PDB file of C-alpha atoms in Angstrom:
ATOM      1  CA  UNK R   1     160.750   4.037 122.525  1.00  0.00           C
ATOM      2  CA  UNK R   2     161.944   1.152 124.685  1.00  0.00           C
ATOM      3  CA  UNK R   3     159.682  -1.834 125.391  1.00  0.00           C
ATOM      4  CA  UNK R   4     160.588  -4.449 128.003  1.00  0.00           C
ATOM      5  CA  UNK R   5     159.107  -7.803 126.956  1.00  0.00           C
ATOM      6  CA  UNK R   6     158.979 -10.267 129.852  1.00  0.00           C
ATOM      7  CA  UNK R   7     157.713 -13.732 128.906  1.00  0.00           C
ATOM      8  CA  UNK R   8     159.054 -17.242 129.488  1.00  0.00           C
ATOM      9  CA  UNK R   9     157.789 -18.472 126.092  1.00  0.00           C
ATOM     10  CA  UNK R  10     160.579 -18.031 123.567  1.00  0.00           C
ATOM     11  CA  UNK R  11     158.225 -18.143 120.579  1.00  0.00           C
ATOM     12  CA  UNK R  12     156.126 -15.319 122.050  1.00  0.00           C
ATOM     13  CA  UNK R  13     159.227 -13.191 122.626  1.00  0.00           C
ATOM     14  CA  UNK R  14     160.389 -13.903 119.079  1.00  0.00           C
ATOM     15  CA  UNK R  15     157.061 -13.073 117.397  1.00  0.00           C
ATOM     16  CA  UNK R  16     156.241 -10.019 119.497  1.00  0.00           C
ATOM     17  CA  UNK R  17     159.810  -8.753 119.619  1.00  0.00           C
ATOM     18  CA  UNK R  18     160.207  -9.004 115.843  1.00  0.00           C
ATOM     19  CA  UNK R  19     156.942  -7.141 115.247  1.00  0.00           C
ATOM     20  CA  UNK R  20     157.867  -4.395 117.710  1.00  0.00           C
ATOM     21  CA  UNK R  21     161.294  -3.921 116.138  1.00  0.00           C
ATOM     22  CA  UNK R  22     159.676  -3.579 112.700  1.00  0.00           C
ATOM     23  CA  UNK R  23     157.581  -0.751 114.173  1.00  0.00           C
ATOM     24  CA  UNK R  24     160.751   1.020 115.314  1.00  0.00           C
ATOM     25  CA  UNK R  25     160.688   0.041 119.004  1.00  0.00           C
ATOM     26  CA  UNK R  26     163.813  -0.867 120.931  1.00  0.00           C
ATOM     27  CA  UNK R  27     163.060  -4.196 122.642  1.00  0.00           C
ATOM     28  CA  UNK R  28     164.550  -5.621 125.833  1.00  0.00           C
ATOM     29  CA  UNK R  29     163.709  -9.308 126.313  1.00  0.00           C
ATOM     30  CA  UNK R  30     163.581 -11.258 129.587  1.00  0.00           C
ATOM     31  CA  UNK R  31     162.473 -14.837 130.251  1.00  0.00           C
ATOM     32  CA  UNK R  32     161.205 -14.194 133.782  1.00  0.00           C
ATOM     33  CA  UNK R  33     160.396 -11.386 136.193  1.00  0.00           C
ATOM     34  CA  UNK R  34     163.553 -11.802 138.266  1.00  0.00           C
ATOM     35  CA  UNK R  35     165.812 -11.110 135.295  1.00  0.00           C
ATOM     36  CA  UNK R  36     163.743  -8.048 134.394  1.00  0.00           C
ATOM     37  CA  UNK R  37     163.835  -6.789 137.982  1.00  0.00           C
ATOM     38  CA  UNK R  38     167.612  -7.314 138.296  1.00  0.00           C
ATOM     39  CA  UNK R  39     168.076  -5.343 135.082  1.00  0.00           C
ATOM     40  CA  UNK R  40     165.805  -2.555 136.353  1.00  0.00           C
ATOM     41  CA  UNK R  41     167.728  -2.260 139.625  1.00  0.00           C
ATOM     42  CA  UNK R  42     171.121  -2.207 137.928  1.00  0.00           C
ATOM     43  CA  UNK R  43     170.035   0.136 135.146  1.00  0.00           C
ATOM     44  CA  UNK R  44     171.552   3.587 135.061  1.00  0.00           C
ATOM     45  CA  UNK R  45     169.888   6.220 132.924  1.00  0.00           C
ATOM     46  CA  UNK R  46     166.872   5.519 130.726  1.00  0.00           C
ATOM     47  CA  UNK R  47     164.413   2.862 131.883  1.00  0.00           C
ATOM     48  CA  UNK R  48     161.886   1.207 129.510  1.00  0.00           C
ATOM     49  CA  UNK R  49     158.879   3.268 128.452  1.00  0.00           C
ATOM     50  CA  UNK R  50     156.516   0.316 128.989  1.00  0.00           C
ATOM     51  CA  UNK R  51     156.544  -3.282 130.250  1.00  0.00           C
ATOM     52  CA  UNK R  52     154.730  -6.146 128.513  1.00  0.00           C
ATOM     53  CA  UNK R  53     154.388  -8.944 131.093  1.00  0.00           C
ATOM     54  CA  UNK R  54     153.319 -12.553 131.041  1.00  0.00           C
ATOM     55  CA  UNK R  55     151.537 -13.544 134.266  1.00  0.00           C
ATOM     56  CA  UNK R  56     152.639 -17.170 134.632  1.00  0.00           C
ATOM     57  CA  UNK R  57     156.460 -17.332 134.670  1.00  0.00           C
ATOM     58  CA  UNK R  58     159.071 -19.283 136.659  1.00  0.00           C
ATOM     59  CA  UNK R  59     161.332 -17.732 139.340  1.00  0.00           C
ATOM     60  CA  UNK R  60     159.267 -14.514 139.573  1.00  0.00           C
ATOM     61  CA  UNK R  61     155.840 -14.257 137.960  1.00  0.00           C
ATOM     62  CA  UNK R  62     154.356 -11.162 136.355  1.00  0.00           C
ATOM     63  CA  UNK R  63     152.247 -10.162 139.346  1.00  0.00           C
ATOM     64  CA  UNK R  64     155.208 -10.212 141.743  1.00  0.00           C
ATOM     65  CA  UNK R  65     157.342  -8.267 139.275  1.00  0.00           C
ATOM     66  CA  UNK R  66     154.567  -5.708 138.802  1.00  0.00           C
ATOM     67  CA  UNK R  67     154.394  -5.085 142.555  1.00  0.00           C
ATOM     68  CA  UNK R  68     158.153  -4.631 142.804  1.00  0.00           C
ATOM     69  CA  UNK R  69     158.679  -2.389 139.808  1.00  0.00           C
ATOM     70  CA  UNK R  70     155.602  -0.210 140.452  1.00  0.00           C
ATOM     71  CA  UNK R  71     157.021   0.507 143.913  1.00  0.00           C
ATOM     72  CA  UNK R  72     160.031   2.077 142.154  1.00  0.00           C
ATOM     73  CA  UNK R  73     158.474   3.469 138.964  1.00  0.00           C
ATOM     74  CA  UNK R  74     154.685   3.811 139.415  1.00  0.00           C
ATOM     75  CA  UNK R  75     154.483   6.073 136.355  1.00  0.00           C
ATOM     76  CA  UNK R  76     155.635   3.447 133.838  1.00  0.00           C
ATOM     77  CA  UNK R  77     152.723   1.623 132.177  1.00  0.00           C
ATOM     78  CA  UNK R  78     152.417  -2.167 132.037  1.00  0.00           C
ATOM     79  CA  UNK R  79     150.350  -4.594 129.958  1.00  0.00           C
ATOM     80  CA  UNK R  80     149.663  -8.147 131.110  1.00  0.00           C
ATOM     81  CA  UNK R  81     149.666 -11.080 128.697  1.00  0.00           C
ATOM     82  CA  UNK R  82     147.773 -14.036 130.119  1.00  0.00           C
ATOM     83  CA  UNK R  83     146.682 -17.478 128.989  1.00  0.00           C
ATOM     84  CA  UNK R  84     144.364 -17.694 131.990  1.00  0.00           C
ATOM     85  CA  UNK R  85     141.076 -16.144 130.999  1.00  0.00           C
ATOM     86  CA  UNK R  86     139.464 -16.036 134.431  1.00  0.00           C
ATOM     87  CA  UNK R  87     138.078 -12.632 135.417  1.00  0.00           C
ATOM     88  CA  UNK R  88     139.927 -12.929 138.735  1.00  0.00           C
ATOM     89  CA  UNK R  89     143.327 -12.730 137.082  1.00  0.00           C
ATOM     90  CA  UNK R  90     142.372  -9.638 135.098  1.00  0.00           C
ATOM     91  CA  UNK R  91     140.861  -7.791 138.045  1.00  0.00           C
ATOM     92  CA  UNK R  92     143.782  -8.696 140.317  1.00  0.00           C
ATOM     93  CA  UNK R  93     146.322  -7.485 137.786  1.00  0.00           C
ATOM     94  CA  UNK R  94     144.593  -4.148 137.267  1.00  0.00           C
ATOM     95  CA  UNK R  95     144.135  -3.603 141.006  1.00  0.00           C
ATOM     96  CA  UNK R  96     147.881  -4.099 141.461  1.00  0.00           C
ATOM     97  CA  UNK R  97     148.665  -1.385 138.942  1.00  0.00           C
ATOM     98  CA  UNK R  98     148.608  -2.946 135.471  1.00  0.00           C
ATOM     99  CA  UNK R  99     147.212  -0.608 132.824  1.00  0.00           C
ATOM    100  CA  UNK R 100     145.802  -3.168 130.414  1.00  0.00           C
ATOM    101  CA  UNK R 101     145.755  -6.858 129.534  1.00  0.00           C
ATOM    102  CA  UNK R 102     145.491  -9.142 126.521  1.00  0.00           C
ATOM    103  CA  UNK R 103     144.541 -12.815 126.548  1.00  0.00           C
ATOM    104  CA  UNK R 104     146.631 -15.332 124.600  1.00  0.00           C
ATOM    105  CA  UNK R 105     146.377 -15.913 121.714  1.00  0.00           C
ATOM    106  CA  UNK R 106     146.273 -12.226 120.805  1.00  0.00           C
ATOM    107  CA  UNK R 107     146.741 -10.010 117.775  1.00  0.00           C
ATOM    108  CA  UNK R 108     150.243  -8.516 117.673  1.00  0.00           C
ATOM    109  CA  UNK R 109     148.782  -5.498 115.854  1.00  0.00           C
ATOM    110  CA  UNK R 110     146.367  -4.992 118.735  1.00  0.00           C
ATOM    111  CA  UNK R 111     149.206  -5.225 121.268  1.00  0.00           C
ATOM    112  CA  UNK R 112     151.226  -2.631 119.360  1.00  0.00           C
ATOM    113  CA  UNK R 113     148.188  -0.334 119.171  1.00  0.00           C
ATOM    114  CA  UNK R 114     147.669  -0.578 122.926  1.00  0.00           C
ATOM    115  CA  UNK R 115     151.349   0.049 123.648  1.00  0.00           C
ATOM    116  CA  UNK R 116     151.195   3.237 121.593  1.00  0.00           C
ATOM    117  CA  UNK R 117     148.018   4.375 123.368  1.00  0.00           C
ATOM    118  CA  UNK R 118     149.422   3.804 126.867  1.00  0.00           C
ATOM    119  CA  UNK R 119     152.757   5.483 126.170  1.00  0.00           C
ATOM    120  CA  UNK R 120     150.935   8.399 124.536  1.00  0.00           C
ATOM    121  CA  UNK R 121     148.619   8.668 127.571  1.00  0.00           C
ATOM    122  CA  UNK R 122     151.489   8.799 130.043  1.00  0.00           C
ATOM    123  CA  UNK R 123     153.570  11.173 127.922  1.00  0.00           C
ATOM    124  CA  UNK R 124     150.592  13.500 127.483  1.00  0.00           C
ATOM    125  CA  UNK R 125     149.795  13.570 131.188  1.00  0.00           C
ATOM    126  CA  UNK R 126     153.437  14.146 132.104  1.00  0.00           C
ATOM    127  CA  UNK R 127     154.065  16.970 129.636  1.00  0.00           C
ATOM    128  CA  UNK R 128     150.643  18.619 129.657  1.00  0.00           C
ATOM    129  CA  UNK R 129     149.490  18.366 133.277  1.00  0.00           C
ATOM    130  CA  UNK R 130     149.474  22.146 133.740  1.00  0.00           C
ATOM    131  CA  UNK R 131     147.901  22.854 130.375  1.00  0.00           C
ATOM    132  CA  UNK R 132     145.149  20.307 131.054  1.00  0.00           C
ATOM    133  CA  UNK R 133     144.312  22.033 134.316  1.00  0.00           C
ATOM    134  CA  UNK R 134     144.198  25.413 132.552  1.00  0.00           C
ATOM    135  CA  UNK R 135     141.967  24.366 129.667  1.00  0.00           C
ATOM    136  CA  UNK R 136     139.405  22.713 131.955  1.00  0.00           C
ATOM    137  CA  UNK R 137     136.678  21.017 129.927  1.00  0.00           C
ATOM    138  CA  UNK R 138     137.145  23.132 126.801  1.00  0.00           C
ATOM    139  CA  UNK R 139     138.635  20.380 124.634  1.00  0.00           C
ATOM    140  CA  UNK R 140     136.720  17.518 126.189  1.00  0.00           C
ATOM    141  CA  UNK R 141     133.400  15.824 125.471  1.00  0.00           C
ATOM    142  CA  UNK R 142     131.011  15.292 128.381  1.00  0.00           C
ATOM    143  CA  UNK R 143     127.739  13.465 128.942  1.00  0.00           C
ATOM    144  CA  UNK R 144     125.915  12.071 131.965  1.00  0.00           C
ATOM    145  CA  UNK R 145     128.683  13.086 134.430  1.00  0.00           C
ATOM    146  CA  UNK R 146     131.291  11.339 132.247  1.00  0.00           C
ATOM    147  CA  UNK R 147     133.988  13.434 130.570  1.00  0.00           C
ATOM    148  CA  UNK R 148     136.478  12.055 128.042  1.00  0.00           C
ATOM    149  CA  UNK R 149     139.641  13.633 126.691  1.00  0.00           C
ATOM    150  CA  UNK R 150     140.636  11.901 123.464  1.00  0.00           C
ATOM    151  CA  UNK R 151     144.040  13.602 123.298  1.00  0.00           C
ATOM    152  CA  UNK R 152     145.215  12.115 126.587  1.00  0.00           C
ATOM    153  CA  UNK R 153     143.079   8.929 126.586  1.00  0.00           C
ATOM    154  CA  UNK R 154     141.741   9.916 130.014  1.00  0.00           C
ATOM    155  CA  UNK R 155     138.205   9.974 131.392  1.00  0.00           C
ATOM    156  CA  UNK R 156     136.526  11.403 134.493  1.00  0.00           C
ATOM    157  CA  UNK R 157     133.310  10.848 136.390  1.00  0.00           C
ATOM    158  CA  UNK R 158     132.610  14.254 137.870  1.00  0.00           C
ATOM    159  CA  UNK R 159     136.055  15.443 138.986  1.00  0.00           C
ATOM    160  CA  UNK R 160     137.336  11.925 139.727  1.00  0.00           C
ATOM    161  CA  UNK R 161     139.685  10.282 137.201  1.00  0.00           C
ATOM    162  CA  UNK R 162     138.549   6.876 135.995  1.00  0.00           C
ATOM    163  CA  UNK R 163     141.101   4.059 135.947  1.00  0.00           C
ATOM    164  CA  UNK R 164     140.366   2.445 132.586  1.00  0.00           C
ATOM    165  CA  UNK R 165     142.027  -0.043 130.296  1.00  0.00           C
ATOM    166  CA  UNK R 166     142.513   0.960 126.671  1.00  0.00           C
ATOM    167  CA  UNK R 167     139.476  -1.119 125.677  1.00  0.00           C
ATOM    168  CA  UNK R 168     137.294   0.465 128.353  1.00  0.00           C
ATOM    169  CA  UNK R 169     138.374   3.949 127.289  1.00  0.00           C
ATOM    170  CA  UNK R 170     137.533   3.225 123.649  1.00  0.00           C
ATOM    171  CA  UNK R 171     134.088   2.023 124.700  1.00  0.00           C
ATOM    172  CA  UNK R 172     133.271   4.988 126.961  1.00  0.00           C
ATOM    173  CA  UNK R 173     134.543   7.405 124.312  1.00  0.00           C
ATOM    174  CA  UNK R 174     132.146   5.885 121.770  1.00  0.00           C
ATOM    175  CA  UNK R 175     129.248   5.937 124.246  1.00  0.00           C
ATOM    176  CA  UNK R 176     129.777   9.600 125.098  1.00  0.00           C
ATOM    177  CA  UNK R 177     130.087  10.570 121.434  1.00  0.00           C
ATOM    178  CA  UNK R 178     126.943   8.600 120.543  1.00  0.00           C
ATOM    179  CA  UNK R 179     124.875   9.304 123.658  1.00  0.00           C
ATOM    180  CA  UNK R 180     121.310   8.054 123.379  1.00  0.00           C
ATOM    181  CA  UNK R 181     122.048   5.886 120.332  1.00  0.00           C
ATOM    182  CA  UNK R 182     121.708   2.107 120.410  1.00  0.00           C
ATOM    183  CA  UNK R 183     125.114   0.634 119.598  1.00  0.00           C
ATOM    184  CA  UNK R 184     125.320  -2.923 118.323  1.00  0.00           C
ATOM    185  CA  UNK R 185     127.939  -5.343 119.591  1.00  0.00           C
ATOM    186  CA  UNK R 186     129.580  -5.203 116.148  1.00  0.00           C
ATOM    187  CA  UNK R 187     129.946  -1.407 116.427  1.00  0.00           C
ATOM    188  CA  UNK R 188     131.375  -1.759 119.911  1.00  0.00           C
ATOM    189  CA  UNK R 189     133.831  -4.459 118.806  1.00  0.00           C
ATOM    190  CA  UNK R 190     135.039  -2.293 115.902  1.00  0.00           C
ATOM    191  CA  UNK R 191     135.608   0.656 118.256  1.00  0.00           C
ATOM    192  CA  UNK R 192     137.177  -1.318 121.110  1.00  0.00           C
ATOM    193  CA  UNK R 193     139.371  -3.632 119.016  1.00  0.00           C
ATOM    194  CA  UNK R 194     140.202  -1.777 115.777  1.00  0.00           C
ATOM    195  CA  UNK R 195     143.272  -3.940 115.136  1.00  0.00           C
ATOM    196  CA  UNK R 196     141.730  -7.297 116.101  1.00  0.00           C
ATOM    197  CA  UNK R 197     139.239  -9.110 113.863  1.00  0.00           C
ATOM    198  CA  UNK R 198     138.825 -12.178 116.078  1.00  0.00           C
ATOM    199  CA  UNK R 199     136.820 -10.820 119.022  1.00  0.00           C
ATOM    200  CA  UNK R 200     133.444 -12.345 119.858  1.00  0.00           C
ATOM    201  CA  UNK R 201     130.323 -10.820 121.370  1.00  0.00           C
ATOM    202  CA  UNK R 202     131.016 -12.283 124.796  1.00  0.00           C
ATOM    203  CA  UNK R 203     134.261 -10.294 125.067  1.00  0.00           C
ATOM    204  CA  UNK R 204     132.294  -7.049 124.679  1.00  0.00           C
ATOM    205  CA  UNK R 205     129.738  -8.176 127.273  1.00  0.00           C
ATOM    206  CA  UNK R 206     132.557  -8.770 129.782  1.00  0.00           C
ATOM    207  CA  UNK R 207     134.050  -5.321 129.171  1.00  0.00           C
ATOM    208  CA  UNK R 208     130.636  -3.673 129.499  1.00  0.00           C
ATOM    209  CA  UNK R 209     130.164  -5.477 132.821  1.00  0.00           C
ATOM    210  CA  UNK R 210     133.491  -4.125 134.106  1.00  0.00           C
ATOM    211  CA  UNK R 211     132.744  -0.640 132.781  1.00  0.00           C
ATOM    212  CA  UNK R 212     129.371  -0.578 134.551  1.00  0.00           C
ATOM    213  CA  UNK R 213     131.102  -1.299 137.864  1.00  0.00           C
ATOM    214  CA  UNK R 214     133.308   1.755 137.354  1.00  0.00           C
ATOM    215  CA  UNK R 215     130.746   4.319 136.164  1.00  0.00           C
ATOM    216  CA  UNK R 216     127.435   2.974 137.491  1.00  0.00           C
ATOM    217  CA  UNK R 217     125.291   0.250 135.948  1.00  0.00           C
ATOM    218  CA  UNK R 218     122.390   2.616 135.283  1.00  0.00           C
ATOM    219  CA  UNK R 219     124.427   4.624 132.748  1.00  0.00           C
ATOM    220  CA  UNK R 220     124.661   1.770 130.227  1.00  0.00           C
ATOM    221  CA  UNK R 221     121.325   0.273 129.248  1.00  0.00           C
ATOM    222  CA  UNK R 222     120.971  -3.161 127.646  1.00  0.00           C
ATOM    223  CA  UNK R 223     118.695  -3.068 124.600  1.00  0.00           C
ATOM    224  CA  UNK R 224     117.806  -6.732 124.218  1.00  0.00           C
ATOM    225  CA  UNK R 225     118.364  -8.151 120.774  1.00  0.00           C
ATOM    226  CA  UNK R 226     120.254  -5.047 119.630  1.00  0.00           C
ATOM    227  CA  UNK R 227     123.080  -3.923 121.906  1.00  0.00           C
ATOM    228  CA  UNK R 228     123.714  -1.179 124.443  1.00  0.00           C
ATOM    229  CA  UNK R 229     122.788   2.480 124.919  1.00  0.00           C
ATOM    230  CA  UNK R 230     124.458   5.214 127.013  1.00  0.00           C
ATOM    231  CA  UNK R 231     121.563   6.845 128.807  1.00  0.00           C
ATOM    232  CA  UNK R 232     121.127  10.418 130.001  1.00  0.00           C
TER     233      UNK R 232
END
């Protein structure tokens, strides 16, 4: 599996690249978006399976690169790395076609886990599109108009696919499996960030807020002093 790592910080490329190589990934490193784009244009044959992009870079930033490369290869997933924690940056990146994001500093184990999920999701959808249509809802779990397919890391509201980050999918999968149960923030953190032990309660609240916008705020009830409940 080939990962393109695009970040202007040499120490980030070194740490992340070394960890990815230990996991058996082939890593292509670029210090800015222009170099990554030039390589993509000149590349003959196999392109990377996924891009890991910093947002703030010289010459060509991550957002500009994302727009350019998604115009050529919309099927290839991308993860943003950002040191800017404003909600605007995250929403903008996802609206432009990014599949997930992590805020610096981040757990390298968590990044690797998300890379594996996204590549698995795209591979599954590409290879099994016909089979998924044939099996309908047989191998899926559904509740309150929400259907999740754990094999493909995809979710639907009615017949409409939901565009979710890996974290959002993990949360909705837990909610659907535990419908009606009150889930504490600790339970939600463990499900949403299994590889990251340094996530606070506020991070979960932000993801719940985004998830409510996508599926309807009435479906996730706040149980004050305890956590959240997926309501029927």
